[in-house]
Amino acid sequence: MSPVSSHKNPRVEVLIHQALPKTLTYLLPEGQAAPRGTLVSVPLGKKKGFGVVLGLSNENIDEAKLKPIEAPLELPPLKNALLDFIMWVAEYTLSSPGNVLAMALGGQSVLAAPKPRKKKEETETLISPEKHPLSPAQEVAANQLVEDVKKHHFAVTLLDGVTGSGKTETYCEAIEAAMAAGRQALVMLPEIALTTQLVGRLAKRFGFQPALWHSGLTPATRRDTWKAVAEGKAKLVVGARSALFLPYADLGVIVVDEEHDGSYKQEDGVIYHARDMAVVRGKMEKIPVVLSSATPSLETVLNMRAKKYQHVHLPERHGQAVLPRIHLVDLRKEQMPRGGWISPTLQNAIRECLQRGEQSLLFLNRRGYAPLTLCRSCGYRFACPQCTAWLVEHRDGGKHRLVCHHCGTAELYPRSCRECKKENTLAACGPGVERLKEEAGKLFPNARIAVMASDTQEHLAALHQTIAAMEAGQIDILIGTQIVAKGYHFPGLTLVGVIDGDLGLQGGDLRAAEHTFQLLAQVAGRSGRVDVHGRVYIQTVQPQHAVMQNLAQYDRDRLVETLIREREKFAMPPYARLATVTLSATDPAAGKEIAKKLAANIPLQADVEVLGPAPAPMAMLRGRFRLRFLVKTAKATKIQEFIRNWLSLVKIPHTTRVSVDIDPQNFS
Ligand SMILES: [Zn+2]
Ligand SMILES: [Zn+2]
């Protein structure tokens, strides 16, 4: 390789923000400086591309074949710690570094030159911060978090406490300490829908509006926020998982709220777990990371026990609030109403609640009216033509449709059976939240009932309205999916009814019991205000199940013990490592062919076991057929190295997509 000096013009190595197999080399025009981290626009074929300069290049390419970079962008350069983080994430997830860079750059709107626009009037008014006194337990916990922020070193702390124990106030102290030291703070949330309530609280606490980062921002706001973060002007950022990749000028602390939440796992594109990557970023930035949860994940608990993570515990609910009492409703012993799902026991509880003028919440993790439609005449079940999934009946908004929750395919509700063509033979099977609303409306005709089910962007405004109405006491019975379980606090809510406590326990998912416990414990935590005992009714057909028993007794630790022993016994994570390699193709034969070749080329390695190929549980998704290998290795094995090496042995045509999921959470 020739030394750099032998080239007439200096050349630079640029990482393009697209999935390219490698970095590209460009000439640096005379008199121009582009040190590592500089964001540049470059010619890319006939188009324009964007990228980041990684350094001088000494690649030996004929100068005539090289193009010069166009110009440095008018954006602050990316810091070394962020570049290292991008490379690390790409390496760990077996993704293209360009795709990870794209997340850090926040999309095209950040890179494109800003359109001239009228400067918005500064509406931001500073209010005086409102700080509530901490309880002794909060004070002890906060002191430890603040200590780490002041030391400005890497440390991970589990902030552990039941719902209402005051975790937010506690981590606010760490945020305040970071800002006092002139640094920035990041609070990550599992769902953007959750930001409203928390942002309101943080704004009150600190006296200014935190910066928001999620997929729903307008292009102009995206660019402004990205710049403000890079220039250190945004002191406090609240965001979804993508906020982790922003170019903080000087980050001082990361808080991962509801750290156990499954939504931290991104399942497409770059497949990564934002909680785990937050710990990595904290390590690279040399700053503390706070993981906050009432029901921490097994992985976090084990890291804490291994003394890799610190632990601070908030024992009781802040103020005089008392934990709700949990009742298991044994559905085998109830006289269930015909075509209904609210048991007499739960009905009575709701009635009492209404009489006292208090609010209740009915939880059912199923959107729509009914999860399955079948023909009473021939037994035909309506399935999505693109996916291995039933179509879900929706009646909301006056539109009667069948919808696939996986690919979004929607059709008008048919008049006749697809199969036998008979009319008026279709029957709705099972309840969704809309059907539950219908039932509750018949049982309690005078109650004000609302549904909160959407977790999608377009319904965000409606969601915020429902939250506000609930807070204002304008709703008597709220019916919701998992979205209601996530961190909302409704002071007037005293009763929670879980319609189908067993729903999450079906299917052989590794984490089914853990996730069911977490979800139900979170839902249960919604109930109970400061001066009233909250009550929770969980309807179940298996009240003897460990999850139900431990829930009823608030014995999280015992369930965790059981699960840890199980994982150890069957050598499952974190006692081993897992990855899935999923092939998908529109032509099933072509996919099978590649899978066969891969199966014939599995490298022999004593500490690695490869199972498959087998059809993925969702054997078809968005019209593509999916085959899957499961890779299981010893804990110390470099699973990425094994997979990279294996995949390099077979030439895979572009018609077959390969996606690798390291540490999979969802096996669908
Ligand atoms: Zn039929
Ligand atoms: Zn579908």
XYZ file of C-alpha atoms and ligand atoms in Angstrom:
670
model
C 0.000 0.000 0.000
C 1.390 3.354 -0.923
C 1.727 6.040 1.684
C -0.700 8.936 1.606
C 1.970 11.424 0.679
C 2.558 9.762 -2.685
C -0.858 10.914 -3.866
C -0.964 14.320 -5.427
C -4.196 15.250 -3.716
C -5.231 14.002 -0.302
C -8.068 11.535 -0.354
C -10.578 10.760 2.351
C -12.515 7.689 3.414
C -16.262 8.405 3.565
C -18.977 6.289 5.172
C -22.132 6.827 3.093
C -25.492 6.844 4.886
C -26.814 3.886 2.889
C -26.320 0.159 2.941
C -23.147 -0.104 0.857
C -20.721 -3.011 1.244
C -17.834 -0.706 2.147
C -16.685 2.859 2.665
C -15.826 4.967 -0.405
C -12.792 7.066 -1.213
C -13.047 10.668 -2.440
C -10.591 13.388 -3.270
C -10.319 16.355 -1.009
C -10.300 19.540 -3.108
C -7.326 21.765 -2.578
C -7.532 24.088 0.352
C -10.422 22.199 1.883
C -10.207 20.573 5.278
C -12.408 17.661 6.232
C -11.253 16.122 9.477
C -12.754 12.908 10.884
C -16.434 13.392 11.663
C -17.090 16.054 9.012
C -20.436 15.549 7.286
C -20.163 15.911 3.529
C -22.226 15.619 0.391
C -20.622 13.514 -2.319
C -21.387 12.404 -5.861
C -22.717 8.848 -5.751
C -23.080 7.438 -9.230
C -25.351 9.924 -10.925
C -26.942 10.954 -7.668
C -25.895 12.845 -4.620
C -25.082 11.054 -1.420
C -24.336 12.060 2.128
C -21.719 10.689 4.412
C -19.237 11.219 7.166
C -15.465 11.475 6.763
C -13.722 8.720 8.721
C -10.197 9.981 8.011
C -7.553 10.172 5.333
C -7.591 7.254 2.955
C -4.513 5.519 1.657
C -6.367 3.279 -0.718
C -4.392 2.860 -3.872
C -6.830 3.897 -6.582
C -5.986 5.708 -9.769
C -6.674 9.373 -9.111
C -8.515 9.738 -12.412
C -11.164 7.347 -11.120
C -11.816 9.357 -7.966
C -14.310 12.145 -7.568
C -13.912 15.010 -5.166
C -16.286 15.514 -2.286
C -18.779 18.253 -3.054
C -18.805 20.279 0.106
C -18.851 19.917 3.844
C -22.408 20.302 5.137
C -23.251 23.168 7.408
C -23.728 20.835 10.312
C -21.575 20.171 13.364
C -19.168 17.231 12.897
C -19.866 13.864 14.513
C -17.733 13.144 17.544
C -15.404 10.176 17.836
C -17.473 8.530 20.547
C -20.507 8.546 18.225
C -18.525 7.208 15.264
C -17.203 4.419 17.464
C -20.734 3.708 18.640
C -22.045 3.509 15.061
C -19.319 1.027 14.117
C -19.888 -1.009 17.259
C -23.652 -1.296 16.688
C -23.116 -2.285 13.049
C -20.624 -4.941 14.079
C -22.816 -6.301 16.867
C -26.055 -6.428 14.870
C -24.344 -7.519 11.622
C -25.827 -4.467 9.909
C -24.328 -2.146 7.372
C -22.563 0.766 9.148
C -24.213 3.078 6.603
C -27.650 2.088 7.887
C -26.611 2.818 11.464
C -25.150 6.156 10.348
C -28.517 6.970 8.753
C -30.120 6.620 12.194
C -27.547 9.006 13.685
C -28.191 11.527 10.920
C -31.904 11.449 11.618
C -33.029 11.246 8.021
C -32.893 13.234 4.838
C -34.507 16.301 6.379
C -31.492 16.896 8.603
C -29.055 16.639 5.701
C -30.905 18.653 3.100
C -30.162 22.356 3.107
C -32.844 24.159 5.061
C -35.562 25.870 3.100
C -35.748 29.526 4.019
C -38.716 29.958 6.302
C -40.131 32.507 8.586
C -38.516 32.295 11.951
C -41.120 31.126 14.389
C -41.833 33.483 17.184
C -40.175 32.198 20.324
C -43.169 30.916 22.203
C -41.152 29.095 24.793
C -41.823 30.692 28.112
C -39.690 29.810 31.056
C -41.618 28.921 34.132
C -40.129 28.479 37.542
C -39.208 24.868 38.240
C -41.533 22.984 40.546
C -39.651 20.592 42.727
C -41.398 18.324 45.196
C -39.588 17.258 48.342
C -38.177 13.726 48.144
C -38.984 10.938 50.557
C -36.041 9.562 52.554
C -35.888 6.501 50.275
C -35.926 8.664 47.152
C -33.212 10.818 48.633
C -30.906 7.859 49.222
C -31.522 6.553 45.698
C -31.125 9.976 44.095
C -27.853 10.598 45.915
C -26.331 7.505 44.415
C -27.414 8.447 40.883
C -26.171 12.019 41.335
C -22.842 10.724 42.631
C -22.264 8.829 39.371
C -23.218 11.852 37.289
C -20.792 14.035 39.238
C -17.990 11.514 38.870
C -18.740 11.514 35.126
C -17.945 7.847 34.734
C -19.642 4.781 33.299
C -21.978 2.969 35.667
C -25.297 1.235 35.129
C -27.907 1.454 37.880
C -31.222 -0.313 38.094
C -33.743 2.099 39.612
C -36.206 -0.388 40.953
C -39.578 0.476 42.466
C -43.267 -0.282 42.078
C -45.526 2.023 40.077
C -46.072 5.227 42.001
C -42.931 4.861 44.125
C -41.469 8.019 42.633
C -38.862 6.772 40.157
C -39.306 9.794 37.879
C -38.643 12.344 40.641
C -35.613 10.298 41.620
C -33.976 10.175 38.206
C -34.800 13.872 37.714
C -32.125 14.560 40.334
C -29.544 12.857 38.111
C -30.749 14.886 35.124
C -30.501 18.080 37.143
C -26.951 17.211 38.210
C -25.930 16.586 34.594
C -27.391 19.885 33.438
C -25.800 21.715 36.369
C -22.442 20.387 35.160
C -23.206 21.842 31.717
C -24.005 18.485 30.149
C -27.033 17.049 28.381
C -29.444 14.379 29.508
C -31.427 11.818 27.519
C -34.609 10.131 28.731
C -35.686 7.209 26.568
C -39.258 5.924 26.478
C -40.557 2.753 24.856
C -43.409 4.445 22.955
C -43.727 7.931 21.545
C -47.351 7.982 22.673
C -45.996 8.066 26.216
C -44.015 11.251 25.762
C -46.856 13.735 26.349
C -47.434 12.989 29.998
C -43.750 12.710 30.842
C -42.758 15.801 28.857
C -45.405 17.767 30.755
C -44.007 16.545 34.048
C -40.402 17.254 33.100
C -41.307 20.716 31.815
C -42.895 21.516 35.168
C -39.997 20.045 37.083
C -37.257 21.905 35.196
C -39.087 25.009 34.028
C -38.520 24.536 30.290
C -39.729 22.303 27.469
C -37.455 19.325 26.814
C -36.561 18.585 23.188
C -38.548 15.729 21.660
C -37.201 13.147 19.243
C -39.320 10.553 17.485
C -40.494 9.512 14.042
C -43.471 11.865 14.056
C -41.562 15.177 13.897
C -41.893 17.522 10.920
C -38.766 17.809 8.726
C -38.054 21.355 9.944
C -38.355 20.380 13.603
C -36.140 17.368 12.964
C -33.388 19.508 11.544
C -33.654 22.130 14.273
C -33.669 19.541 17.039
C -30.777 17.583 15.556
C -28.700 20.767 15.367
C -29.673 21.872 18.853
C -28.588 18.468 20.193
C -25.293 18.596 18.289
C -24.569 22.146 19.433
C -25.416 21.321 23.032
C -28.328 23.761 23.107
C -30.880 21.033 23.768
C -30.141 20.249 27.388
C -32.776 17.601 27.920
C -33.950 15.222 25.202
C -36.939 12.909 25.554
C -37.323 10.364 22.824
C -38.024 6.951 21.448
C -35.206 4.477 20.773
C -33.827 6.442 17.798
C -32.916 9.314 20.167
C -30.030 7.137 21.328
C -28.204 7.748 18.049
C -28.313 11.555 18.129
C -25.015 13.517 18.043
C -24.989 14.853 21.616
C -22.373 17.544 22.138
C -21.767 16.500 25.729
C -24.037 13.817 27.105
C -24.026 13.477 30.892
C -26.589 10.769 31.663
C -28.962 8.351 29.908
C -32.201 7.249 31.543
C -34.013 4.245 30.049
C -37.542 4.396 31.436
C -39.564 1.147 31.580
C -36.374 -0.700 30.674
C -38.129 -4.089 30.503
C -40.432 -2.962 27.689
C -40.413 -5.050 24.522
C -40.802 -1.955 22.346
C -37.129 -1.136 22.903
C -36.353 -3.862 20.429
C -36.379 -2.614 16.855
C -37.518 -5.515 14.701
C -36.772 -4.264 11.199
C -33.963 -2.502 9.400
C -31.111 -2.436 11.896
C -32.367 -4.988 14.434
C -31.203 -3.815 17.848
C -32.276 -3.542 21.450
C -32.204 0.118 22.463
C -31.777 -0.634 26.180
C -28.726 -2.780 25.557
C -27.303 -0.257 23.099
C -27.907 2.552 25.628
C -25.581 0.721 28.002
C -22.981 0.488 25.226
C -23.286 4.172 24.399
C -22.957 5.024 28.095
C -19.759 3.006 28.224
C -18.336 4.787 25.176
C -19.321 8.238 26.427
C -18.089 7.306 29.916
C -21.347 8.347 31.556
C -23.889 6.732 33.891
C -26.946 4.900 32.578
C -30.101 4.563 34.700
C -32.473 1.676 33.935
C -35.845 2.351 35.525
C -38.562 -0.257 36.022
C -41.115 -1.729 38.396
C -40.623 -5.109 36.758
C -37.028 -5.287 35.512
C -36.105 -7.779 32.817
C -34.385 -11.013 33.803
C -31.244 -9.916 31.998
C -31.040 -6.748 34.065
C -31.703 -8.593 37.328
C -28.923 -11.060 36.530
C -26.497 -8.274 35.624
C -27.336 -6.665 38.941
C -26.692 -9.897 40.821
C -23.396 -10.348 39.017
C -22.527 -6.846 40.333
C -22.215 -5.502 36.809
C -25.133 -3.174 37.530
C -25.807 -1.207 40.682
C -29.183 -1.395 42.336
C -31.231 1.291 44.047
C -34.604 0.381 45.380
C -37.643 2.497 46.206
C -39.612 0.358 48.613
C -43.072 1.883 48.915
C -45.421 4.081 46.996
C -44.554 7.703 47.437
C -46.965 9.585 49.665
C -49.577 7.421 51.341
C -50.666 5.501 48.262
C -51.121 1.820 48.925
C -50.529 -1.063 46.546
C -53.727 -2.350 44.963
C -55.202 -5.646 46.103
C -55.094 -8.282 43.386
C -57.928 -10.791 43.031
C -57.747 -13.735 40.686
C -61.134 -14.425 39.089
C -61.325 -18.134 38.289
C -63.302 -18.177 35.051
C -63.984 -21.895 35.438
C -66.179 -21.086 38.423
C -67.963 -18.024 37.048
C -71.361 -17.996 35.347
C -70.140 -16.192 32.249
C -72.767 -14.225 30.326
C -73.626 -15.606 26.883
C -71.428 -13.932 24.281
C -69.829 -11.846 26.994
C -66.407 -11.610 28.588
C -66.974 -9.577 31.740
C -67.548 -11.999 34.625
C -70.249 -11.353 37.266
C -67.506 -10.725 39.862
C -65.890 -8.063 37.709
C -69.308 -6.600 36.817
C -70.063 -6.101 40.512
C -66.743 -4.417 41.093
C -67.319 -2.030 38.171
C -70.815 -1.250 39.441
C -69.499 -0.338 42.904
C -66.801 1.757 41.329
C -69.349 3.677 39.242
C -71.529 4.255 42.299
C -68.587 5.828 44.105
C -67.890 8.031 41.105
C -64.476 6.450 40.506
C -62.871 5.316 37.267
C -62.211 1.795 36.064
C -59.961 0.343 33.403
C -60.626 -2.836 31.443
C -57.533 -4.305 29.866
C -57.567 -6.550 26.813
C -54.544 -6.770 24.581
C -56.496 -7.080 21.335
C -57.246 -4.258 18.963
C -60.377 -4.221 16.816
C -63.777 -5.843 17.267
C -63.024 -9.545 16.902
C -59.732 -11.376 16.275
C -61.277 -13.966 13.965
C -64.151 -14.141 11.498
C -65.504 -17.512 10.441
C -68.279 -18.858 8.276
C -70.931 -20.694 10.271
C -71.921 -22.663 7.204
C -68.630 -24.065 5.881
C -66.175 -23.228 8.680
C -63.983 -21.000 6.496
C -61.720 -18.651 8.495
C -60.736 -15.325 6.978
C -56.947 -15.117 6.737
C -54.640 -12.507 5.217
C -53.563 -13.499 1.704
C -50.106 -11.975 2.406
C -49.389 -13.266 5.913
C -49.846 -16.260 8.174
C -52.447 -14.399 10.218
C -56.205 -14.091 10.704
C -57.879 -10.907 9.580
C -59.183 -8.813 12.457
C -62.642 -7.286 12.292
C -62.698 -3.519 12.897
C -65.832 -1.409 13.255
C -64.342 1.850 14.522
C -64.928 5.161 12.799
C -67.980 3.848 10.954
C -65.795 1.680 8.731
C -66.579 -2.003 8.889
C -63.465 -3.794 7.703
C -61.231 -6.827 7.982
C -57.643 -5.784 8.677
C -54.319 -7.628 8.843
C -52.363 -6.345 11.850
C -49.092 -7.453 10.304
C -49.101 -5.951 6.816
C -51.980 -3.472 7.043
C -54.033 -5.107 4.277
C -57.642 -4.034 4.746
C -60.856 -4.961 2.957
C -64.488 -4.009 3.417
C -66.313 -6.488 5.610
C -67.590 -9.080 3.146
C -71.288 -9.785 2.686
C -70.746 -13.386 1.804
C -68.315 -16.166 2.578
C -65.206 -16.224 0.410
C -65.396 -20.000 0.218
C -69.053 -21.152 0.006
C -70.397 -17.759 -1.186
C -73.388 -17.952 1.169
C -74.624 -14.692 2.637
C -75.169 -13.805 6.293
C -73.145 -16.730 7.556
C -70.179 -14.844 9.030
C -69.617 -14.845 12.775
C -67.222 -12.835 14.931
C -65.124 -15.030 17.229
C -63.646 -13.724 20.441
C -63.435 -10.194 21.739
C -61.335 -7.192 20.802
C -61.518 -3.888 22.662
C -64.317 -2.568 20.425
C -66.501 -5.560 21.207
C -65.732 -5.190 24.885
C -66.920 -1.595 24.697
C -70.184 -2.831 23.226
C -70.599 -5.288 26.104
C -69.738 -2.697 28.759
C -72.173 -0.251 27.122
C -75.024 -2.772 27.485
C -74.128 -3.586 31.088
C -73.627 0.023 32.174
C -75.762 2.168 29.853
C -75.167 5.358 31.832
C -71.394 5.093 32.045
C -69.093 7.148 29.841
C -66.915 4.598 28.057
C -63.865 5.137 25.848
C -61.369 2.929 24.047
C -57.634 3.549 24.020
C -56.069 1.098 21.659
C -54.013 2.718 19.020
C -50.282 2.726 19.185
C -49.837 4.168 15.758
C -48.679 7.565 14.719
C -51.801 8.753 12.897
C -53.984 8.241 15.937
C -51.703 10.110 18.291
C -53.965 13.148 18.548
C -56.985 10.988 19.424
C -54.865 9.175 21.980
C -53.851 12.417 23.659
C -57.504 13.493 23.772
C -58.492 10.270 25.502
C -55.689 10.677 28.037
C -56.759 14.251 28.763
C -60.426 13.210 29.127
C -59.420 10.406 31.476
C -57.330 12.790 33.575
C -60.213 15.273 33.704
C -62.592 12.571 34.969
C -64.755 12.683 31.831
C -64.482 8.918 31.326
C -65.936 6.318 33.715
C -64.702 3.154 32.051
C -61.578 3.103 29.913
C -60.991 0.043 27.751
C -57.481 -0.397 26.480
C -54.739 -2.552 24.981
C -51.124 -2.675 26.182
C -50.803 1.040 25.436
C -52.607 1.801 28.718
C -50.122 -0.294 30.666
C -47.221 1.966 29.879
C -46.591 4.571 32.466
C -49.754 6.664 32.403
C -50.934 7.857 35.736
C -54.662 8.403 36.184
C -55.352 9.676 39.691
C -59.096 8.849 39.626
C -58.582 5.233 38.609
C -59.284 2.723 41.381
C -60.268 -0.470 39.558
C -58.473 -2.503 36.922
C -60.072 -5.534 35.268
C -57.877 -7.800 33.165
C -60.230 -9.557 30.745
C -57.916 -12.328 29.587
C -54.964 -12.767 31.944
C -53.874 -15.892 30.078
C -53.606 -14.278 26.650
C -49.862 -13.664 26.801
C -49.109 -17.114 28.176
C -50.181 -18.824 24.975
C -47.571 -19.718 22.395
C -44.208 -21.144 23.276
C -42.312 -17.867 23.571
C -39.216 -18.025 25.765
C -40.256 -14.869 27.573
C -44.041 -15.442 27.688
C -44.273 -15.824 31.470
C -41.862 -12.957 32.124
C -43.653 -10.602 29.746
C -47.104 -11.546 31.031
C -46.020 -10.827 34.580
C -44.493 -7.493 33.530
C -47.533 -6.450 31.530
C -50.081 -7.464 34.158
C -48.029 -5.916 36.968
C -47.839 -2.680 34.972
C -51.572 -2.711 34.336
C -52.219 -3.441 38.010
C -50.011 -0.481 38.879
C -52.422 1.896 37.125
C -54.907 1.454 39.928
C -55.038 3.122 43.308
C -54.785 6.763 44.114
C -53.237 8.350 47.122
C -56.161 7.999 49.509
C -58.000 4.994 48.095
C -57.221 1.311 47.936
C -56.957 0.231 44.321
C -58.361 -3.105 43.280
C -57.337 -5.378 40.458
C -59.325 -8.320 39.070
C -57.491 -10.716 36.796
C -59.762 -13.124 34.899
C -57.970 -16.412 34.267
C -58.613 -20.079 33.611
C -55.310 -21.053 35.217
C -55.184 -19.300 38.603
C -52.642 -21.888 39.770
C -50.054 -20.726 37.177
C -46.841 -19.345 38.708
C -47.375 -15.979 37.008
C -50.862 -15.593 38.524
C -49.850 -16.783 41.976
C -46.834 -14.514 42.156
C -48.866 -11.586 40.875
C -51.553 -12.108 43.485
C -48.904 -12.108 46.196
C -46.728 -9.375 44.670
C -43.886 -11.843 44.689
C -41.794 -10.714 41.789
C -38.641 -12.169 43.297
C -40.056 -15.667 43.505
C -41.152 -15.632 39.877
C -37.745 -14.324 38.853
C -36.116 -17.219 40.760
C -38.308 -19.752 38.958
C -37.575 -18.245 35.552
C -33.841 -18.004 36.168
C -33.690 -21.662 37.171
C -35.604 -22.604 34.013
C -33.301 -20.623 31.763
C -30.258 -22.155 33.411
C -31.638 -25.684 33.168
C -32.421 -25.399 29.458
C -29.290 -23.359 28.718
C -31.225 -20.390 27.379
C -30.138 -16.730 27.486
C -28.438 -15.237 29.357
C -26.771 -18.622 30.005
C -26.268 -19.066 26.268
C -26.499 -16.878 23.212
C -29.205 -16.975 20.561
C -29.598 -15.501 17.124
C -32.049 -16.107 14.327
C -31.198 -16.027 10.645
C -34.357 -15.530 8.604
C -34.518 -15.935 4.833
C -37.435 -14.462 2.962
C -38.367 -14.613 -0.704
C -41.494 -14.097 -2.767
C -40.763 -17.378 -4.534
C -40.892 -20.175 -1.946
C -38.749 -22.503 -4.068
C -35.951 -19.944 -4.395
C -35.900 -19.345 -0.636
C -35.824 -23.079 0.037
C -32.917 -23.519 -2.357
C -30.775 -20.970 -0.500
C -31.789 -22.418 2.862
C -30.672 -25.852 1.660
C -27.299 -24.491 0.593
C -26.857 -22.709 3.914
C -27.807 -25.880 5.787
C -25.185 -27.823 3.827
C -22.531 -25.246 4.707
C -22.953 -24.855 8.452
C -19.394 -24.655 9.822
C -18.675 -27.304 12.426
C -17.955 -25.747 15.763
C -18.246 -27.544 19.085
C -19.895 -24.702 20.995
C -22.424 -23.819 18.286
C -25.701 -25.487 17.477
C -27.742 -24.543 14.405
C -31.365 -25.650 14.181
C -33.419 -25.433 10.997
C -34.261 -24.389 8.447
C -37.891 -24.422 9.506
C -40.757 -22.194 8.443
C -40.853 -19.158 10.755
C -43.954 -19.093 12.978
C -45.196 -16.414 10.607
C -44.354 -18.507 7.576
C -45.590 -15.773 5.291
C -45.309 -12.048 5.958
C -46.201 -9.292 3.494
C -46.247 -11.822 0.699
C -42.765 -13.207 1.408
C -42.150 -16.785 2.475
C -39.936 -17.055 5.519
C -37.559 -19.791 6.589
C -35.540 -19.621 9.749
C -32.392 -20.968 11.353
C -31.898 -20.701 15.083
C -28.278 -20.354 16.173
C -27.424 -21.187 19.750
C -23.918 -20.818 21.120
C -22.082 -20.958 24.409
C -22.108 -17.687 26.309
C -18.506 -16.790 25.496
C -18.730 -17.598 21.784
C -18.553 -14.752 19.291
C -21.879 -15.489 17.664
C -21.544 -12.652 15.127
C -18.239 -14.017 13.870
C -19.743 -17.453 13.399
C -22.754 -16.118 11.460
C -20.717 -13.736 9.307
C -18.375 -16.536 8.353
C -21.235 -18.949 7.657
C -23.219 -16.506 5.470
C -20.076 -15.709 3.468
C -19.906 -19.335 2.311
C -23.078 -19.144 0.220
C -23.800 -16.701 -2.536
C -27.187 -15.220 -1.780
C -29.086 -13.599 -4.673
C -30.696 -10.250 -3.982
C -34.158 -11.781 -4.405
C -33.657 -13.597 -1.116
C -33.429 -11.334 1.907
C -31.416 -12.420 4.898
C -32.042 -10.830 8.236
C -30.071 -11.630 11.346
C -31.475 -10.991 14.795
C -28.901 -11.176 17.572
C -30.521 -11.794 20.994
C -34.017 -12.230 19.508
C -36.985 -11.247 21.675
C -39.787 -12.039 19.339
C -39.843 -15.365 17.569
C -42.688 -14.631 15.173
Zn -68.646 -20.450 4.040
Zn -51.068 -9.443 6.213
